[in-house]
CSV table of C-alpha atoms in Angstrom, one decimal:
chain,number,residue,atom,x,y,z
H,177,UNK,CA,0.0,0.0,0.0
H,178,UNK,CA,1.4,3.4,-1.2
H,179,UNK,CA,1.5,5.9,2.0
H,180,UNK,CA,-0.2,9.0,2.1
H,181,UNK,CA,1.4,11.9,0.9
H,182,UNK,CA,1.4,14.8,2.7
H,183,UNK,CA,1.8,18.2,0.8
H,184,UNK,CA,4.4,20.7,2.0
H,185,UNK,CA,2.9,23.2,4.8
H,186,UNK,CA,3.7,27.3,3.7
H,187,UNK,CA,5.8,28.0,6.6
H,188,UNK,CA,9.3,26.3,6.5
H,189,UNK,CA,10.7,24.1,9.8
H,190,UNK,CA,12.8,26.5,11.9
H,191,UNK,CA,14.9,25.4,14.3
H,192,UNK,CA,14.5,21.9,14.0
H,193,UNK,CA,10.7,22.0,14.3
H,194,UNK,CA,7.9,22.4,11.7
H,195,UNK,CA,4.8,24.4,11.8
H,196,UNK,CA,2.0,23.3,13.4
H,197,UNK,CA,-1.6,23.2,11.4
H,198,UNK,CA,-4.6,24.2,13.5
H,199,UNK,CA,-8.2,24.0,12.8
H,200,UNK,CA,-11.1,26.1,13.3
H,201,UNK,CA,-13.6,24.0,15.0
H,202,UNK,CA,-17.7,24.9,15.5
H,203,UNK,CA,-19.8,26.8,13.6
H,204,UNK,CA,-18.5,30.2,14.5
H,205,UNK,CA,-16.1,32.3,13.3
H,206,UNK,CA,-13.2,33.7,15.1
H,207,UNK,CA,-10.6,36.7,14.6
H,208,UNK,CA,-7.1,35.1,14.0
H,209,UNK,CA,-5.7,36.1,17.1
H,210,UNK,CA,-8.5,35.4,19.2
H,211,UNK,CA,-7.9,31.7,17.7
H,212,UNK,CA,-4.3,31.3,17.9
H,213,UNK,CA,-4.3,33.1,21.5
H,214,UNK,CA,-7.0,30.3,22.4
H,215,UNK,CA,-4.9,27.5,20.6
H,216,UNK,CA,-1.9,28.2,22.6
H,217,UNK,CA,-3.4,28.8,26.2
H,218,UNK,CA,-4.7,25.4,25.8
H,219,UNK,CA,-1.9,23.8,25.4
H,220,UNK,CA,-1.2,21.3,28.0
H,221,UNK,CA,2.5,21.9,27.8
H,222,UNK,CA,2.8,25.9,27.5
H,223,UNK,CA,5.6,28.1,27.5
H,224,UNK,CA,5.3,30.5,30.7
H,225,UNK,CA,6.5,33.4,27.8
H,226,UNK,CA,3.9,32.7,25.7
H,227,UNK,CA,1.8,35.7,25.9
H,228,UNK,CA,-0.5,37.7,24.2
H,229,UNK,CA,2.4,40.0,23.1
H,230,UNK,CA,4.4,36.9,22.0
H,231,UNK,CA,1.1,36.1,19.7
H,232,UNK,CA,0.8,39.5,18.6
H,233,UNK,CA,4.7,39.3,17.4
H,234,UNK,CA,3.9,35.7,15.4
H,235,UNK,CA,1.6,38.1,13.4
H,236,UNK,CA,3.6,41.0,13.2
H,237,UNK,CA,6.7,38.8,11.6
H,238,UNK,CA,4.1,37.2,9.6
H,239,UNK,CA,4.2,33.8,10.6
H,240,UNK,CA,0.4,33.1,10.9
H,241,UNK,CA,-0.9,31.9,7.2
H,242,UNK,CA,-3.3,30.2,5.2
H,243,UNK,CA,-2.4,27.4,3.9
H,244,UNK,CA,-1.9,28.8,0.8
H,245,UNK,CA,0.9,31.4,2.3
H,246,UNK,CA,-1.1,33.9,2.9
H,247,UNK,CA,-0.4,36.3,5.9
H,248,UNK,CA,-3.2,37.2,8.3
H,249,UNK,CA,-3.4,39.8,11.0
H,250,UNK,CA,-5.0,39.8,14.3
H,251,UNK,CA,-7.9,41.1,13.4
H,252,UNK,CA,-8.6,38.8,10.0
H,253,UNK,CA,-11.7,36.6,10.0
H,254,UNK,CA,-11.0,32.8,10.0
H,255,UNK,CA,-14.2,30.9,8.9
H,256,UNK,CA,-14.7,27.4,10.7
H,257,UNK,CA,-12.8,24.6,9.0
H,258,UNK,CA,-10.2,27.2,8.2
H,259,UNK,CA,-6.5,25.7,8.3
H,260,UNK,CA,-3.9,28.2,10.0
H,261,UNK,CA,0.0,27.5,10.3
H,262,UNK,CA,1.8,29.1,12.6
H,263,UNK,CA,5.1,28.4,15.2
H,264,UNK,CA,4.5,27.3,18.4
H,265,UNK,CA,7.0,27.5,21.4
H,266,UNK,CA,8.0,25.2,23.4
H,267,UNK,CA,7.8,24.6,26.8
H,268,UNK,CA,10.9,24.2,28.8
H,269,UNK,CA,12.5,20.7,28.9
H,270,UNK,CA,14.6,18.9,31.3
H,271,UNK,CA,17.9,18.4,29.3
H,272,UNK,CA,18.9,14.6,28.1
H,273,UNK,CA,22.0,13.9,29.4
H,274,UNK,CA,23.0,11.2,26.7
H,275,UNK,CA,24.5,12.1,23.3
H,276,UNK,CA,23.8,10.7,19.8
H,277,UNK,CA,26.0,8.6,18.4
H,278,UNK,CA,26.8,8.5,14.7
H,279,UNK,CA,26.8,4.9,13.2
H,280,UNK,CA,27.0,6.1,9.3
H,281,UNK,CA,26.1,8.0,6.7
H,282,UNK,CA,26.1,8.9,3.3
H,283,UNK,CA,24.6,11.6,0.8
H,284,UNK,CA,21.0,10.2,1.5
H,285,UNK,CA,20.6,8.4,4.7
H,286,UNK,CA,21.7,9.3,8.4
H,287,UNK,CA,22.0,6.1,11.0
H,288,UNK,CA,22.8,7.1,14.8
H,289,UNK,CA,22.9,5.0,18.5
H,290,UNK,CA,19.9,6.9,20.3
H,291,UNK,CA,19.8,7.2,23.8
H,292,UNK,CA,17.2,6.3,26.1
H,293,UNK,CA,15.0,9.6,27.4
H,294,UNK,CA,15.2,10.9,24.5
H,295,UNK,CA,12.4,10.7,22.1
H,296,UNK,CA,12.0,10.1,18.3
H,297,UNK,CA,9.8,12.7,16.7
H,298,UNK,CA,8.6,16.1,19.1
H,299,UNK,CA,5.3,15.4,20.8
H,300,UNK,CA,3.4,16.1,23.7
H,301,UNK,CA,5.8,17.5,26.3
H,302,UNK,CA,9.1,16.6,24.5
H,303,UNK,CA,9.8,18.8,21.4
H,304,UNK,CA,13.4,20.1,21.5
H,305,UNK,CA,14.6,17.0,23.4
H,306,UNK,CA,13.7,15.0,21.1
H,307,UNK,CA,16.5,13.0,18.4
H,308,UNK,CA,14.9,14.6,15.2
H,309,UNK,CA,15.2,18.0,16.6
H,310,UNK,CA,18.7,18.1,18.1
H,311,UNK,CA,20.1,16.1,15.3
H,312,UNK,CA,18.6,18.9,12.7
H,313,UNK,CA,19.8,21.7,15.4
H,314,UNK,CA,23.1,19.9,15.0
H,315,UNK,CA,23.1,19.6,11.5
H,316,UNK,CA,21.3,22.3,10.5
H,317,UNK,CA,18.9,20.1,7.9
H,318,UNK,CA,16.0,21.1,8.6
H,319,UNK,CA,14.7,18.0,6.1
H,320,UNK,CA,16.2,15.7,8.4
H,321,UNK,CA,13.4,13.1,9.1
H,322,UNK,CA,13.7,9.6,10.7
H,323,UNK,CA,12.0,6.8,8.4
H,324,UNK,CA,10.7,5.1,11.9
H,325,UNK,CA,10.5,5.5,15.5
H,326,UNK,CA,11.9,4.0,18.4
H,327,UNK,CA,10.2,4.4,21.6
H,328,UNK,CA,12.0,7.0,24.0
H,329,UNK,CA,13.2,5.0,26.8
H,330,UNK,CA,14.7,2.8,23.6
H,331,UNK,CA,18.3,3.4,22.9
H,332,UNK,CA,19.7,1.9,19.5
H,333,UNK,CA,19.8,2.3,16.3
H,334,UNK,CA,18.0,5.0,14.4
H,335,UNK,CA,17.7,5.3,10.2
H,336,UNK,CA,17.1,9.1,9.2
H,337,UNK,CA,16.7,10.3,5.6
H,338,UNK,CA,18.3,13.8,4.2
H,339,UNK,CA,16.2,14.9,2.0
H,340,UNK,CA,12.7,15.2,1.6
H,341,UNK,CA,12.5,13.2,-2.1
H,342,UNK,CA,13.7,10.5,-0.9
H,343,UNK,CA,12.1,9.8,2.2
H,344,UNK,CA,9.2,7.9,1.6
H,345,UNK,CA,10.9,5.3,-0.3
H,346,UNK,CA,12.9,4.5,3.7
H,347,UNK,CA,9.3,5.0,5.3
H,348,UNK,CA,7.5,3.0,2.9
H,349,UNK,CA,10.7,-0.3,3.7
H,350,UNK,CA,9.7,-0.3,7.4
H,351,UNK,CA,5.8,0.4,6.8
H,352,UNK,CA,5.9,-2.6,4.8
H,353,UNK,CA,7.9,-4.7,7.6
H,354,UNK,CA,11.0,-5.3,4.9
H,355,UNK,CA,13.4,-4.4,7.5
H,356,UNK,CA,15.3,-7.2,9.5
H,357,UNK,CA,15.6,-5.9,13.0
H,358,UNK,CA,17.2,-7.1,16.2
H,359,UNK,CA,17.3,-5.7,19.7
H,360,UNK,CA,18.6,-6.9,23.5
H,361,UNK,CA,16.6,-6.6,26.8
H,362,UNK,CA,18.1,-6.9,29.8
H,363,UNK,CA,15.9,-8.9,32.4
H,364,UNK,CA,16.1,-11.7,34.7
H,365,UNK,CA,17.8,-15.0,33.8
H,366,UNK,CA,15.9,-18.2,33.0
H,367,UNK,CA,17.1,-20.6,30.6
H,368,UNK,CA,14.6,-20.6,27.8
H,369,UNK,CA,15.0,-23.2,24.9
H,370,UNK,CA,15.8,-21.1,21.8
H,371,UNK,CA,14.6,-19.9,19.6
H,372,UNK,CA,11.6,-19.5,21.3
H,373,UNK,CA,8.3,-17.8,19.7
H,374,UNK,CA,6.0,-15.4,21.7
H,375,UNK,CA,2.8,-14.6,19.6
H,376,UNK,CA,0.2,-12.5,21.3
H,377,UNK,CA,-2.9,-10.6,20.3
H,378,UNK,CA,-1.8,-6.9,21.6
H,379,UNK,CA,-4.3,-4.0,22.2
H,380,UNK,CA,-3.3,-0.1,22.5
H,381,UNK,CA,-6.2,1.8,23.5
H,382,UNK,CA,-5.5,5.8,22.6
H,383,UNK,CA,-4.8,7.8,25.7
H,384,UNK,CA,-3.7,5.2,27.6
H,385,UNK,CA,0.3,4.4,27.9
H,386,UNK,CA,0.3,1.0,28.2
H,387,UNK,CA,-0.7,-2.0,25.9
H,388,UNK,CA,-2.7,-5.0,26.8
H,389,UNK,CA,-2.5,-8.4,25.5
H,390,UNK,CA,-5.9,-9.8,25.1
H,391,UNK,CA,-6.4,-13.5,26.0
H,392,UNK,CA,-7.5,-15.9,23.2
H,393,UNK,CA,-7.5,-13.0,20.7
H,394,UNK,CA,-6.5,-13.9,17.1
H,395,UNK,CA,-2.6,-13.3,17.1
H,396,UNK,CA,-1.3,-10.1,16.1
H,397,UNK,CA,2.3,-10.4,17.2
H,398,UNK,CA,5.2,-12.4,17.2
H,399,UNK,CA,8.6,-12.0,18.8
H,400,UNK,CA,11.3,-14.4,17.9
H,401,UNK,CA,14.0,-15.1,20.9
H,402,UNK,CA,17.0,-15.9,19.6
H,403,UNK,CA,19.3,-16.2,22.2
H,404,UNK,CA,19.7,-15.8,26.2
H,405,UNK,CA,23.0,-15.2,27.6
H,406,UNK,CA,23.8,-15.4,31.1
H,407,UNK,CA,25.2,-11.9,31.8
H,408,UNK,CA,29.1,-11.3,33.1
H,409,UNK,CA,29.1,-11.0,36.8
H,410,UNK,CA,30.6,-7.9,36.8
H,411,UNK,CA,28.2,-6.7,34.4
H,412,UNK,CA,25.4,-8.3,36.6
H,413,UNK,CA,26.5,-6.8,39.6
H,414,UNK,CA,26.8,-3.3,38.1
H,415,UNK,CA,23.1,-3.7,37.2
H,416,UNK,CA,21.8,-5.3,40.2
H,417,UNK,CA,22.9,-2.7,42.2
H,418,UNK,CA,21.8,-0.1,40.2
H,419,UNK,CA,18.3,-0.9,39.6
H,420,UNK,CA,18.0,-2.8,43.0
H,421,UNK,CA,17.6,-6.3,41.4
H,422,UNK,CA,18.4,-9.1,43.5
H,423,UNK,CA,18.1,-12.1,41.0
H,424,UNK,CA,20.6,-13.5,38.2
H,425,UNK,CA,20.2,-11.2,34.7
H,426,UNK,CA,20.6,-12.2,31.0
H,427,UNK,CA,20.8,-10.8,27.8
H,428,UNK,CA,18.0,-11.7,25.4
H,429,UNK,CA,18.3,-11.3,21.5
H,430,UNK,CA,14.5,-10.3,20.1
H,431,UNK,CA,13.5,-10.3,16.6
H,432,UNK,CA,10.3,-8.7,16.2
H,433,UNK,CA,8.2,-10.5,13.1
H,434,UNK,CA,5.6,-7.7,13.5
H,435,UNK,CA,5.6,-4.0,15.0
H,436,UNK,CA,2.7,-3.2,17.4
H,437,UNK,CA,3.4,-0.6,20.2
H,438,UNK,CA,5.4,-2.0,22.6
H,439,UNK,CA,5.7,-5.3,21.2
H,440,UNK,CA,8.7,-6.6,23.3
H,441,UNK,CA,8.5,-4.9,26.2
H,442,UNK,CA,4.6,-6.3,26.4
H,443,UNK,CA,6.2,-9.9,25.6
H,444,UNK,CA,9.3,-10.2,27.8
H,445,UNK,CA,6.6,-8.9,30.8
H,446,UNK,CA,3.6,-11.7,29.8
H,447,UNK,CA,6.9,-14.3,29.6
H,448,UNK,CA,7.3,-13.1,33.3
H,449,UNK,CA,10.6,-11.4,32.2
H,450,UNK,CA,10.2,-7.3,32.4
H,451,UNK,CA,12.8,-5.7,31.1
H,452,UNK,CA,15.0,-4.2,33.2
H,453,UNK,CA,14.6,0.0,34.3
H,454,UNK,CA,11.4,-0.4,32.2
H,455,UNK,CA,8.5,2.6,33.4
H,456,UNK,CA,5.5,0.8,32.4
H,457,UNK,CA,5.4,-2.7,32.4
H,458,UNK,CA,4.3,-4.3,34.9
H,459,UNK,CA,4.0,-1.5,36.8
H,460,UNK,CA,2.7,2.6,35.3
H,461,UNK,CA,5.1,4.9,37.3
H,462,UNK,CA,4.0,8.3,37.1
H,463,UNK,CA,5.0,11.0,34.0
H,464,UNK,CA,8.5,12.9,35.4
H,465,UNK,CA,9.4,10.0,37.8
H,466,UNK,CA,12.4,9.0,35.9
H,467,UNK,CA,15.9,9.1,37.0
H,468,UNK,CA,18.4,9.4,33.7
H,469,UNK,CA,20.5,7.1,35.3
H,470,UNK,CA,18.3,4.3,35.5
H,471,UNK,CA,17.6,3.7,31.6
H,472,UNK,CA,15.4,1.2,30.2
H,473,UNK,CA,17.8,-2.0,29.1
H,474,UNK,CA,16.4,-2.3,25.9
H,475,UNK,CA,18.3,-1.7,22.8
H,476,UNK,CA,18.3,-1.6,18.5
H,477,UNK,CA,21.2,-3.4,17.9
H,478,UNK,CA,21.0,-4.6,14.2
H,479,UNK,CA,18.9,-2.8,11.2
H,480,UNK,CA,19.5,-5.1,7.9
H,481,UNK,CA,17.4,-4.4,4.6
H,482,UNK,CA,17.9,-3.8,0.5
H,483,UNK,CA,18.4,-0.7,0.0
H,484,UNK,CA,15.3,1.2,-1.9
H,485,UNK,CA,17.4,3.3,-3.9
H,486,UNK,CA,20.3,1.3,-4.7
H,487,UNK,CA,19.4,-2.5,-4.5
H,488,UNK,CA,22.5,-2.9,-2.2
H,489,UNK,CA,22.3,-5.2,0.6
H,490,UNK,CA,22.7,-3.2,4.1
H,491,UNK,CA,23.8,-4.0,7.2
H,492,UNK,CA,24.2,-1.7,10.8
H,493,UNK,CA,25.1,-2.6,13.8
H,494,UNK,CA,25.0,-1.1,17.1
H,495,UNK,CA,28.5,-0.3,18.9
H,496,UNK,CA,28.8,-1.9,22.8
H,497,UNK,CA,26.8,0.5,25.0
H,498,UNK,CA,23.3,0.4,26.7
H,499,UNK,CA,21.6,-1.7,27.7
């Protein structure tokens, strides 16, 4: 299936973010500013600056448009169903104390090592610490755009495109599952006969952070163990003591066959296994209860596909590190 194409919005990414699109809802019409004033004081994650006067500037600079480009001023009529773009600003954000770590790159494609705690793509209350922002900070390519995501307290490995042409060709190759992927959890020992196939019918329900599996549901995932290593004893004791786990740990080597939210981390906690330093599962600690240096042991080790442009065969790996 082709993905949908989204068309170009008339104000450009600054600063590593783009614009955001707003629409007038209801049957009434609004001013512009009474609209983009309203828009912003409802955000859930507002920047104390964010004023009145900071609205009024957007408009004076003339970065509140139609969607064809065309400026408005505070006092222009928006009709209901009307598309505006403007810049929002974000809120302040605790600072990720983990860099990104280049694995390769060429004229079209960008591979890094993310960290944990720091996101994929900006949303909800992390924008700026977020991998697609800093790296396009960094880089200052703005068309920088990652071809999938990797949840934030997943570290690992990370395929960006550079430029805008060619990145739904990347997008579509993961869309379509035609990426080989491998990652390793961190969690307690037991010696399971490999490989060993976990398949699960898993449920996200939207606005809610964890995923369910639902009992004698028609499979809709599959995890593939490949291997369970016993870890170093200095390595266990390093994490034992860190993370306050008392039991013998091992390092387990998932292939994912499909990609629903959360896939592994839901399977290594129904197999009784939780991954180590992991917030949700089994147990929902609250939002800002996180300690940077307690990550999540879970890691994107190996991305291997044929390359959509080229035909090449393609191979990355992920250098020692977390988890």
């Amino acid at each position: 299936m082709a993905r949908k194409k989204h068309p170009r919005t008339p104000l450009p990414p600054r600063g590593g973010l783009g614009a955001s699109r707003v629409r007038l809802p209801g049957t009434e019409p609004s001013t512009a500013f009474d609209f983009i004033a309203r828009v912003i004081a409802e955000q859930r994650h507002r920047h104390p600056a964010d004023t009145d006067e900071a609205v009024l500037e957007r408009f004076a600079q003339g970065q509140v448009v139609l969607i064809d480009g065309t400026p408005l001023s505070p006092s222009s009529i928006v009709a209901p169903g009307t598309d505006v773009f403007f810049y929002r600003r974000p809120a302040p954000e605790k600072p990720v104390p983990y860099e990104i770590e280049l694995v390769y790159e060429d004229e079209d494609i960008m591979v890094v090592d993310k960290p944990p705690f720091l996101a994929t793509m900006p949303r909800a209350a992390h924008i700026t610490e977020t991998a697609t922002v800093r790296l396009r900070r960094a880089t200052g390519n703005e068309e920088l755009t990652p071809a999938h995501r990797l949840d934030r307290m997943t570290s690992g490995l990370l395929l960006l495109t550079k430029r805008r042409e060619i990145r739904g060709a990347y997008q579509e190759l993961f869309a379509a599952r035609q990426v080989h992927k491998r990652y390793t959890a961190i969690a307690e020992w037991r010696g399971l006969e490999v490989p060993t196939v976990w398949r699960s019918h898993i449920d996200k329900k939207h606005g809610e952070i964890a995923s369910t599996v639902i009992e004698g549901a028609e499979p809709n995932a599959e995890t593939i163990v490949r291997s369970v290593d016993r870890l170093p004893a200095s390595r266990e004791v390093e994490l034992q003591g860190l993370h306050g786990f008392g039991g013998p740990l091992a390092s387990y080597l998932l292939e994912p066959a499909t990609g629903r939210t959360h896939q592994l981390r839901v399977h290594m906690c129904a197999a009784g296994l939780p991954i180590l330093g992991d917030p949700v599962y089994p147990v929902v600690h609250e939002f800002g209860d996180e300690d940077f240096a307690l990550p999540m042991r879970l890691k994107s080790v190996e991305l291997a596909f044929t390359d959509p442009l080229s035909g090449a065969d393609r191979c990355f790996t992920a250098a020692e590190g977390l988890p």
